[in-house]
PDB file of C-alpha atoms in Angstrom:
ATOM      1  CA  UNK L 116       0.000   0.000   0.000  1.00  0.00           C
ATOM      2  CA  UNK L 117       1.768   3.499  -0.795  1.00  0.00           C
ATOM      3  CA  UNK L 118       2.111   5.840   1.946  1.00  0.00           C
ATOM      4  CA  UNK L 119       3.210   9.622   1.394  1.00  0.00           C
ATOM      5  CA  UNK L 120       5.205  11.302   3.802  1.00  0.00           C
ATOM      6  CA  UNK L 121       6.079  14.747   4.184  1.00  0.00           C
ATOM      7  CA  UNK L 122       8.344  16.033   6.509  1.00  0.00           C
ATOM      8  CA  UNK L 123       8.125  18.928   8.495  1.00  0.00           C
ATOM      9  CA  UNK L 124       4.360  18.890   9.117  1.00  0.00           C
ATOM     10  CA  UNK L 125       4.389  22.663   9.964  1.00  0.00           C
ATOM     11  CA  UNK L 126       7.728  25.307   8.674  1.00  0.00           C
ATOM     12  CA  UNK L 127       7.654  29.212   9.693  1.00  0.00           C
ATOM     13  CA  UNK L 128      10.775  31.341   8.225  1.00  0.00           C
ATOM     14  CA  UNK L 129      11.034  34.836   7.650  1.00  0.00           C
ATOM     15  CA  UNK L 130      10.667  36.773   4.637  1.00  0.00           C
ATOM     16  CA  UNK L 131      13.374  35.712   1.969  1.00  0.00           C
ATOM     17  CA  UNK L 132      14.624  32.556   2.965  1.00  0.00           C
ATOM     18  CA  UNK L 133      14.660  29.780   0.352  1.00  0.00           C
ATOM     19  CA  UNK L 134      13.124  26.680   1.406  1.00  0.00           C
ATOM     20  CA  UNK L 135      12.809  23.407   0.934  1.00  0.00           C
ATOM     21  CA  UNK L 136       9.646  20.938   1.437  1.00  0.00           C
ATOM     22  CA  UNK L 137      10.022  17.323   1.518  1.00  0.00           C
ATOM     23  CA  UNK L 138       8.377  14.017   0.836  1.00  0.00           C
ATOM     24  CA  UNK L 139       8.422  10.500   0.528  1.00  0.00           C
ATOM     25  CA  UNK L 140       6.943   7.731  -0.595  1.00  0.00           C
ATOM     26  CA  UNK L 141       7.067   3.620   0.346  1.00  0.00           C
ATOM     27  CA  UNK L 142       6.401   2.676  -3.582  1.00  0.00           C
ATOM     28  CA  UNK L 143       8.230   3.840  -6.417  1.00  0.00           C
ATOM     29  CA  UNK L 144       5.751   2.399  -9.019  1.00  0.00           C
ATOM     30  CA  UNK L 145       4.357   5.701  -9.269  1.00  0.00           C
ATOM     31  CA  UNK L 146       3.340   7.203 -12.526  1.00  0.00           C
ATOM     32  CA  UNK L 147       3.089  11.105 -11.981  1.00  0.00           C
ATOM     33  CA  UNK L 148       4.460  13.485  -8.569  1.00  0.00           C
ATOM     34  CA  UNK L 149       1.871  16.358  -8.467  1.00  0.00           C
ATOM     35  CA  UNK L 150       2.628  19.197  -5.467  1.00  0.00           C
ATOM     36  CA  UNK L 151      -0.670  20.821  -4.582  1.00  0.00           C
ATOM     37  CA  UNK L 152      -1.046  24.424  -2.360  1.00  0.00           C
ATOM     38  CA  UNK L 153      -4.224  24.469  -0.048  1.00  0.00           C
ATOM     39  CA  UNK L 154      -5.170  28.108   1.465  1.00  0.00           C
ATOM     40  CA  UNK L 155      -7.020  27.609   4.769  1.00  0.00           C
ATOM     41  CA  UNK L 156     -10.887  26.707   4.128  1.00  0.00           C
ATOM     42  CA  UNK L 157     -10.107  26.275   0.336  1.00  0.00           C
ATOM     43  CA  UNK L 158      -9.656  23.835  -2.287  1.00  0.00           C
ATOM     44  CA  UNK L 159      -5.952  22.634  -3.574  1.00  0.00           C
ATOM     45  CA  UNK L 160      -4.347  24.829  -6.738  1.00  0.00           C
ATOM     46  CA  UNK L 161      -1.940  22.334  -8.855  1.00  0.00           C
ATOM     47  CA  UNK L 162       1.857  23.823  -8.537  1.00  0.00           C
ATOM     48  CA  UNK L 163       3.553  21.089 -10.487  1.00  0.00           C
ATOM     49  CA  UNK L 164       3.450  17.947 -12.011  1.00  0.00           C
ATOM     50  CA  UNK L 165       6.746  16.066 -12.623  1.00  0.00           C
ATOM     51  CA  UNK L 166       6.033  12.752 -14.767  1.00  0.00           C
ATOM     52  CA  UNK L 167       7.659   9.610 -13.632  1.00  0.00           C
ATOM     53  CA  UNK L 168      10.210   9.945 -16.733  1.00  0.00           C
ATOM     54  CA  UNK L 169      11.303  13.730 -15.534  1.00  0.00           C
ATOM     55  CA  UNK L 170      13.547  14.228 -12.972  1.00  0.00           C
ATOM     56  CA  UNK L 171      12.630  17.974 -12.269  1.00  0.00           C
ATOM     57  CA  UNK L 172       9.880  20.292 -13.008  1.00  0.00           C
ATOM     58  CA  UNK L 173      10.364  24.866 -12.470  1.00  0.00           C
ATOM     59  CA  UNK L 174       7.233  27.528 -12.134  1.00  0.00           C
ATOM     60  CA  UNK L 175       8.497  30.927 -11.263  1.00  0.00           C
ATOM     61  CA  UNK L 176      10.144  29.910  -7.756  1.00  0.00           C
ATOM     62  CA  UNK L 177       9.444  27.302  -7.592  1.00  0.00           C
ATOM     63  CA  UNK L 178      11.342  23.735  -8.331  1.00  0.00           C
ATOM     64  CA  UNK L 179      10.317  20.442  -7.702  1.00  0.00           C
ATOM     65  CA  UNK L 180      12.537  17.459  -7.816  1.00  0.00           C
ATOM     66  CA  UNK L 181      11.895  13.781  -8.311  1.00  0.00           C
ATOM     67  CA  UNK L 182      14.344  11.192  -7.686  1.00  0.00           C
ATOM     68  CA  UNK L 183      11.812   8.103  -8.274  1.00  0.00           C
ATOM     69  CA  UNK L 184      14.045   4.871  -7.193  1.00  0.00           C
ATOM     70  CA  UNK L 185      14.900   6.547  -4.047  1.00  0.00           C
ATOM     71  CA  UNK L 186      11.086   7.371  -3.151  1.00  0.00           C
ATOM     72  CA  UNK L 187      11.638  11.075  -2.968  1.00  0.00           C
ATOM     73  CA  UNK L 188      10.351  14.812  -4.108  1.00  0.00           C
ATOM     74  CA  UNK L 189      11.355  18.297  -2.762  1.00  0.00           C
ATOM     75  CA  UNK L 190       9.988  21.504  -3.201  1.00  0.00           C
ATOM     76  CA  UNK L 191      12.183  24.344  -3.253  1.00  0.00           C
ATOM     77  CA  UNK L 192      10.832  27.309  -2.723  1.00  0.00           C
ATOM     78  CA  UNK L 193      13.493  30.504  -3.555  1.00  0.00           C
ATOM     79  CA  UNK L 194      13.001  34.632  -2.092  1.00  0.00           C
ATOM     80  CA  UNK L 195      10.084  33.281   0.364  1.00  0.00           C
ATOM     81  CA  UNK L 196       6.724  35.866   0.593  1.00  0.00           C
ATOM     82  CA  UNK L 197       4.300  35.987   3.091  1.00  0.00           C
ATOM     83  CA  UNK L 198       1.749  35.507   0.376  1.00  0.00           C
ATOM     84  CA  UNK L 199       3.694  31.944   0.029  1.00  0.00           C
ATOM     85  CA  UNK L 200       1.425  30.759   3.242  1.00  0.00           C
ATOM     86  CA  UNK L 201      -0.539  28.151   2.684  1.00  0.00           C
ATOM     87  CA  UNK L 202      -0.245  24.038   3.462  1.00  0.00           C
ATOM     88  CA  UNK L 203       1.801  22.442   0.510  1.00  0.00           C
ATOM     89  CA  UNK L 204       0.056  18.699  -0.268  1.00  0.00           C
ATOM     90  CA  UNK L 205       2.127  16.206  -2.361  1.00  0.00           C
ATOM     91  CA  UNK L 206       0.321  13.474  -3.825  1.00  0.00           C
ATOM     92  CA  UNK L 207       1.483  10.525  -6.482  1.00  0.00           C
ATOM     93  CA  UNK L 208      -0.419   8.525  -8.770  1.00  0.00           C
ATOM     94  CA  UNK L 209      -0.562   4.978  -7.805  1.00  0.00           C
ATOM     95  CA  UNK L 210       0.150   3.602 -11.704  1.00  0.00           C
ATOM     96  CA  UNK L 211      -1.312   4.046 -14.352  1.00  0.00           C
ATOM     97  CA  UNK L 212      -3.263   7.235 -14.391  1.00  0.00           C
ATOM     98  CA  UNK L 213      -6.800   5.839 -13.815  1.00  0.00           C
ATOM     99  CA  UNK L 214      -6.496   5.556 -10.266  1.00  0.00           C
ATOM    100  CA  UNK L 215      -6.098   8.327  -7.823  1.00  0.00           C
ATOM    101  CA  UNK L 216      -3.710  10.171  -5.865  1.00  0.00           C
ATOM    102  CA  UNK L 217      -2.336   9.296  -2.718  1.00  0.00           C
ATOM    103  CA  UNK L 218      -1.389  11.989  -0.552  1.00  0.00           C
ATOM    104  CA  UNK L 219       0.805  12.793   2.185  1.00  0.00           C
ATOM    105  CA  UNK L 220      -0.703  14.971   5.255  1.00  0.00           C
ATOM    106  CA  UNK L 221       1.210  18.566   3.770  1.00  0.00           C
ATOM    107  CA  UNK L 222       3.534  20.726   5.148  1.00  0.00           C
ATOM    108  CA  UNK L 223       2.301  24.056   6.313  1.00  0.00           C
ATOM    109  CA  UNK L 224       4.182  26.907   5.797  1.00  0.00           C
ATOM    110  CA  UNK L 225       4.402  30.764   7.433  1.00  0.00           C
ATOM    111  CA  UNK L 226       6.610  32.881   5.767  1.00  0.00           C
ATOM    112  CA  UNK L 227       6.839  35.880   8.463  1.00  0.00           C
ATOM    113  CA  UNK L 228       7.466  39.361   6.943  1.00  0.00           C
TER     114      UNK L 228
ATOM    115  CA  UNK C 290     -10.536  26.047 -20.567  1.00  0.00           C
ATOM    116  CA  UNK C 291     -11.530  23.516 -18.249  1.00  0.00           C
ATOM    117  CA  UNK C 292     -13.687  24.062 -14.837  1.00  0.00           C
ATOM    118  CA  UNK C 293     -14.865  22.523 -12.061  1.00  0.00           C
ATOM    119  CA  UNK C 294     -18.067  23.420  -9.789  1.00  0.00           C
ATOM    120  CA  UNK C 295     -18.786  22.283  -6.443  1.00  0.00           C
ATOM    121  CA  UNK C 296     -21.587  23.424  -4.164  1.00  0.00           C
ATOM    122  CA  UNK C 297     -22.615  24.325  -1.409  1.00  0.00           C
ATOM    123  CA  UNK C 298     -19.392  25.812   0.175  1.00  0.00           C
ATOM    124  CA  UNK C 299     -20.612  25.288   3.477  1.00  0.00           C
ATOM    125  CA  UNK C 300     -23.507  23.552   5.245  1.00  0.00           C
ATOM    126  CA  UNK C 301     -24.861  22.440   7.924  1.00  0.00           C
ATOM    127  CA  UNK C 302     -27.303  19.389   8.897  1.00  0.00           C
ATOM    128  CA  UNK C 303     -28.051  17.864  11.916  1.00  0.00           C
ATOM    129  CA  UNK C 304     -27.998  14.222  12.466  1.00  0.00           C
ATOM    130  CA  UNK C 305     -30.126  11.981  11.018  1.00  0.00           C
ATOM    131  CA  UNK C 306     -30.317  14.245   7.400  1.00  0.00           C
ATOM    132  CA  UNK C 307     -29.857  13.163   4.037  1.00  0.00           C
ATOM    133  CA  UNK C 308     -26.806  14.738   2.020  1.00  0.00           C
ATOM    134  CA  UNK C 309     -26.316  15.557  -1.423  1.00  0.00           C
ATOM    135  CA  UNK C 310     -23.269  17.149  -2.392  1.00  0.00           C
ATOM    136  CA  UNK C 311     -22.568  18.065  -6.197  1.00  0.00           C
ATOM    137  CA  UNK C 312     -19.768  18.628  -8.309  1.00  0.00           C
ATOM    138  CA  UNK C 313     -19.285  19.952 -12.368  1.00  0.00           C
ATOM    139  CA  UNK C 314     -17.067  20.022 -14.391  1.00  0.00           C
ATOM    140  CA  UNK C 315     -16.889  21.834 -17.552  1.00  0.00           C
ATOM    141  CA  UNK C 316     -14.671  22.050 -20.655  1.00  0.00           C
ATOM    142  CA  UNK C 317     -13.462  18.466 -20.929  1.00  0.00           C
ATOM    143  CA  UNK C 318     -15.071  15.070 -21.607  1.00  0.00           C
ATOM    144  CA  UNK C 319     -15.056  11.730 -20.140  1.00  0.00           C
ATOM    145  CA  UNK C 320     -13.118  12.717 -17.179  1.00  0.00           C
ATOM    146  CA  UNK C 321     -12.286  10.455 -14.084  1.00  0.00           C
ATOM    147  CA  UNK C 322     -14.037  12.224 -11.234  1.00  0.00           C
ATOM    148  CA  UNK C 323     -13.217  11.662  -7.702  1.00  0.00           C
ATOM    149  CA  UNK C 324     -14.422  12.419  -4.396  1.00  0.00           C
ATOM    150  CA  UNK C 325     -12.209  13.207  -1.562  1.00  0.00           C
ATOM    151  CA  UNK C 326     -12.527  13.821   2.386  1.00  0.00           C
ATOM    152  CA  UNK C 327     -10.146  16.201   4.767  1.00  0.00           C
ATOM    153  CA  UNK C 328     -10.641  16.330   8.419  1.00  0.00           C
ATOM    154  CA  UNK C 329      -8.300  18.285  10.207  1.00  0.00           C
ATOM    155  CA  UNK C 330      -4.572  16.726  10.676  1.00  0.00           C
ATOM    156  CA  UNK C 331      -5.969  13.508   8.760  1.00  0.00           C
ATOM    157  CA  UNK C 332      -4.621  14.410   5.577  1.00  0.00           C
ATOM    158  CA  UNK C 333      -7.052  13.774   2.042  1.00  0.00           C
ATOM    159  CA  UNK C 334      -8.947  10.749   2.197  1.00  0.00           C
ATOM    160  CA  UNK C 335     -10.198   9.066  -0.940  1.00  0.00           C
ATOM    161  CA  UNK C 336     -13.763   8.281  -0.807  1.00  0.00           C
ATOM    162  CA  UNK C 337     -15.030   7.394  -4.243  1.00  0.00           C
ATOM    163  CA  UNK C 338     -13.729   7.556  -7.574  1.00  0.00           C
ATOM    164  CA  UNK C 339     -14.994   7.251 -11.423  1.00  0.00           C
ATOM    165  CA  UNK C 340     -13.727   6.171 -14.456  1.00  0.00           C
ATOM    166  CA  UNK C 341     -17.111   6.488 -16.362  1.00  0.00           C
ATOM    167  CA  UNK C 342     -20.823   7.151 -16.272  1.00  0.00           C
ATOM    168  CA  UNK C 343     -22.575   4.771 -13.587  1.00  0.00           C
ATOM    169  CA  UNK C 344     -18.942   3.200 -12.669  1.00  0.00           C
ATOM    170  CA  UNK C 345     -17.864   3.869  -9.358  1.00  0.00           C
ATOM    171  CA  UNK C 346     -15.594   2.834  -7.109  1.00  0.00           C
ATOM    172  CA  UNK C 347     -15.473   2.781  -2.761  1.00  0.00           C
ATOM    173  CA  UNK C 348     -12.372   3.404  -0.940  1.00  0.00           C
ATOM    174  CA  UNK C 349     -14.189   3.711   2.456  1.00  0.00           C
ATOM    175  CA  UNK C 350     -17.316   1.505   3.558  1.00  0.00           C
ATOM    176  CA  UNK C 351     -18.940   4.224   5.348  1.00  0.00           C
ATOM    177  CA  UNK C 352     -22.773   5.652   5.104  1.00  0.00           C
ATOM    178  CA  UNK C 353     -21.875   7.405   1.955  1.00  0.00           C
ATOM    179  CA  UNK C 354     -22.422   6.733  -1.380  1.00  0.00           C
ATOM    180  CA  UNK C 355     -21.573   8.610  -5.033  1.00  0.00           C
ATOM    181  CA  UNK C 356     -23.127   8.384  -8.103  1.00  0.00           C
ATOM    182  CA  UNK C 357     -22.200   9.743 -11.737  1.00  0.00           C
ATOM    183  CA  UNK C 358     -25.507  10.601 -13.399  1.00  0.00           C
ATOM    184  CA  UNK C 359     -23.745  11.996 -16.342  1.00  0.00           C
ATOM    185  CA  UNK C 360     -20.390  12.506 -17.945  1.00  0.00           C
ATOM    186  CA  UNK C 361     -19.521  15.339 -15.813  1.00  0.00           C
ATOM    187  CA  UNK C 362     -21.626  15.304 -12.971  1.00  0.00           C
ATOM    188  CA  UNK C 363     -20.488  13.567  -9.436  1.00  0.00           C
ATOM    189  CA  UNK C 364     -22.826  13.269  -6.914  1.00  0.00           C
ATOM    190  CA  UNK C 365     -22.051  12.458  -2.961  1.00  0.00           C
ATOM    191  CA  UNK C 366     -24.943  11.601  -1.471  1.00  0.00           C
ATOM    192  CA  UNK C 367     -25.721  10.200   2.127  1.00  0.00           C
ATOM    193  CA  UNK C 368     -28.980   8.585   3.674  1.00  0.00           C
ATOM    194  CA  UNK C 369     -28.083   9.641   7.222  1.00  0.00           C
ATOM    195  CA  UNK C 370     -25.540  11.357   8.571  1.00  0.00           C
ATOM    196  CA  UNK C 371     -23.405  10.503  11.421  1.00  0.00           C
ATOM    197  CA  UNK C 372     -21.512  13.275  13.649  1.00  0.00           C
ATOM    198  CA  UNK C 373     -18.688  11.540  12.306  1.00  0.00           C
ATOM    199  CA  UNK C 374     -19.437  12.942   8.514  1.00  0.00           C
ATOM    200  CA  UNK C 375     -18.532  16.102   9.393  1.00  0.00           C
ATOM    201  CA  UNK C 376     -15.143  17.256   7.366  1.00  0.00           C
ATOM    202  CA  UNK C 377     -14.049  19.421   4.212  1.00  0.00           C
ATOM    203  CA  UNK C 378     -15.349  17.664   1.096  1.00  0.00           C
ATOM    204  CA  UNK C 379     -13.289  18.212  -2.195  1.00  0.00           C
ATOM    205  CA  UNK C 380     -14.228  17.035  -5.631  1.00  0.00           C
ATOM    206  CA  UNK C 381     -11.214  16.648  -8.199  1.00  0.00           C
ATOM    207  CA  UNK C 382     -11.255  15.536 -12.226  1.00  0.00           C
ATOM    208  CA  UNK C 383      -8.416  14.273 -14.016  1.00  0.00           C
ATOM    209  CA  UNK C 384      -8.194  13.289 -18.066  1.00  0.00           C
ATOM    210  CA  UNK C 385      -5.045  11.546 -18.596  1.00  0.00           C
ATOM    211  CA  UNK C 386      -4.320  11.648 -22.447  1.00  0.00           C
ATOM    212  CA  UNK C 387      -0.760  11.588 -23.738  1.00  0.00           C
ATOM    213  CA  UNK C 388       1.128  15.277 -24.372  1.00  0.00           C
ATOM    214  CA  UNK C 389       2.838  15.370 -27.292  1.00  0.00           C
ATOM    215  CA  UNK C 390       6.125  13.587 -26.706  1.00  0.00           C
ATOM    216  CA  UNK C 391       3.787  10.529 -25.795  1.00  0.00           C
ATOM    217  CA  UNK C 392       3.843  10.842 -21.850  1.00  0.00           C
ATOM    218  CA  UNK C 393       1.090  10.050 -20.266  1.00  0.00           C
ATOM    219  CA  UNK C 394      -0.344  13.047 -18.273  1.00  0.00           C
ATOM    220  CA  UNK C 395      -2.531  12.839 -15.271  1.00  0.00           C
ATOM    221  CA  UNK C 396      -2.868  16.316 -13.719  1.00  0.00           C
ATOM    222  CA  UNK C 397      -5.580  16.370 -11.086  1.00  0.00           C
ATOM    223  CA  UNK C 398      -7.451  19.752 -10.542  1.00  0.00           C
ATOM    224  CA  UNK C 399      -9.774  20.472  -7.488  1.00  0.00           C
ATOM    225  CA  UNK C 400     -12.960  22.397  -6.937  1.00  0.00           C
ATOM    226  CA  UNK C 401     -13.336  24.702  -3.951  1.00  0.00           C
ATOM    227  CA  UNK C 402     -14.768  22.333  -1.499  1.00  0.00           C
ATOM    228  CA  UNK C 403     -17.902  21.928   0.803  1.00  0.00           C
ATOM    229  CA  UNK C 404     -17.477  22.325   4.763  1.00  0.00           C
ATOM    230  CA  UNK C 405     -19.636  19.740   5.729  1.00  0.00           C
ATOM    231  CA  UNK C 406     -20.780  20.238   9.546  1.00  0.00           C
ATOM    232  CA  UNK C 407     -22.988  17.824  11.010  1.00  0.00           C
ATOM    233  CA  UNK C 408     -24.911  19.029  14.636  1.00  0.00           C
TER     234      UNK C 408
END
């Protein structure tokens, strides 16, 4: 059974720093990586989806990583702002793209100004 | 461009009630639908998907059921709630098709959600 894991649950920095979000997963039969952002009381926006064949995948600041036999993603996250807030979700697809995500509990940020 | 609809964003029902929760999505066709549950520190938990009209599929036995009257309409639906039911309910659609250098892509997009709180 996969199991996500991200690691810390909760990250507060100041204004600036780059960061980096982490998670794992038991099963590296995965298809797709996505990395979600969840604003309290709303629904999740899609940040990035890195394909199983990809190793890394850039939007703006951020970068996500994918290192698939090892079971791991990162987020990196470059010039935090406070408007970065929000719980970060990362999720994979189980194979092959008919079945749903899996995803790990999130990480939730506060970037302090 | 696609969209996705889900309503109410909030509600409340006391114990006992029936539940129907509803969720769109427009601009696409044939998508797999899905139905997903967040309580708080619990994390997203699956609760039914679709792959097609009338095919769905349980993740949780629970006192909650889903139905897919149409292409692009999911429907939660419960005969009594339970304290228990209470949570943040998020519909999601993916359409995997292959880009163009023959990758299969899965991107999952999610509505806004329904605050479920039962009383």
């Amino acid at each position: 059974k996969q199991e996500v894991t991200q690691i810390p649950a909760a990250l507060s920095v100041p204004e600036g720093e780059n960061l980096v979000l982490n998670c794992s997963f038991t099963d590296s039969a995965i298809y797709n990586l996505q990395w979600f952002r969840q604003d309290p009381g709303k629904g999740l926006t899609s940040l990035l989806l890195i394909q199983s064949s990809q190793r890394e995948q850039t939007s703006g600041r951020l970068n996500a990583s994918l290192d698939k036999s090892s079971g791991r993603s990162t987020l990196y996250i470059a010039a935090s702002q406070p408007g970065d807030s929000a719980t970060y979700l990362c999720a994979v697809d189980r194979n092959s793209g008919n079945t749903p995500l899996v995803f790990g509990k999130g990480t939730r940020l506060s970037v302090i100004a | 461009s696609q969209t996705i609809h889900q309503w109410p964003a909030t509600l409340v029902q006391p114990v006992g009630s029936p539940l129907s929760l509803e969720c769109t999505v427009e601009g696409t066709s044939n998508p797999n639908l899905y139905w997903y549950r967040q309580a708080a520190g619990r994390g997203l938990q699956l609760l039914f998907y679709s792959v097609g009209i009338g095919q769905i599929s349980s993740e949780v036995p629970q006192n909650l059921s889903a139905s897919r009257p149409q292409d692009r309409q999911f429907i939660l639906s419960s005969k009594k709630l339970l304290l228990s039911d209470s949570g943040f309910y998020l519909c999601a659609w993916s359409a995997p098709s292959l880009n163009r250098v023959g990758v299969l892509d899965t991107e999952a997009f999610f509505g806004q959600g329904t605050r479920l709180t039962v009383v």
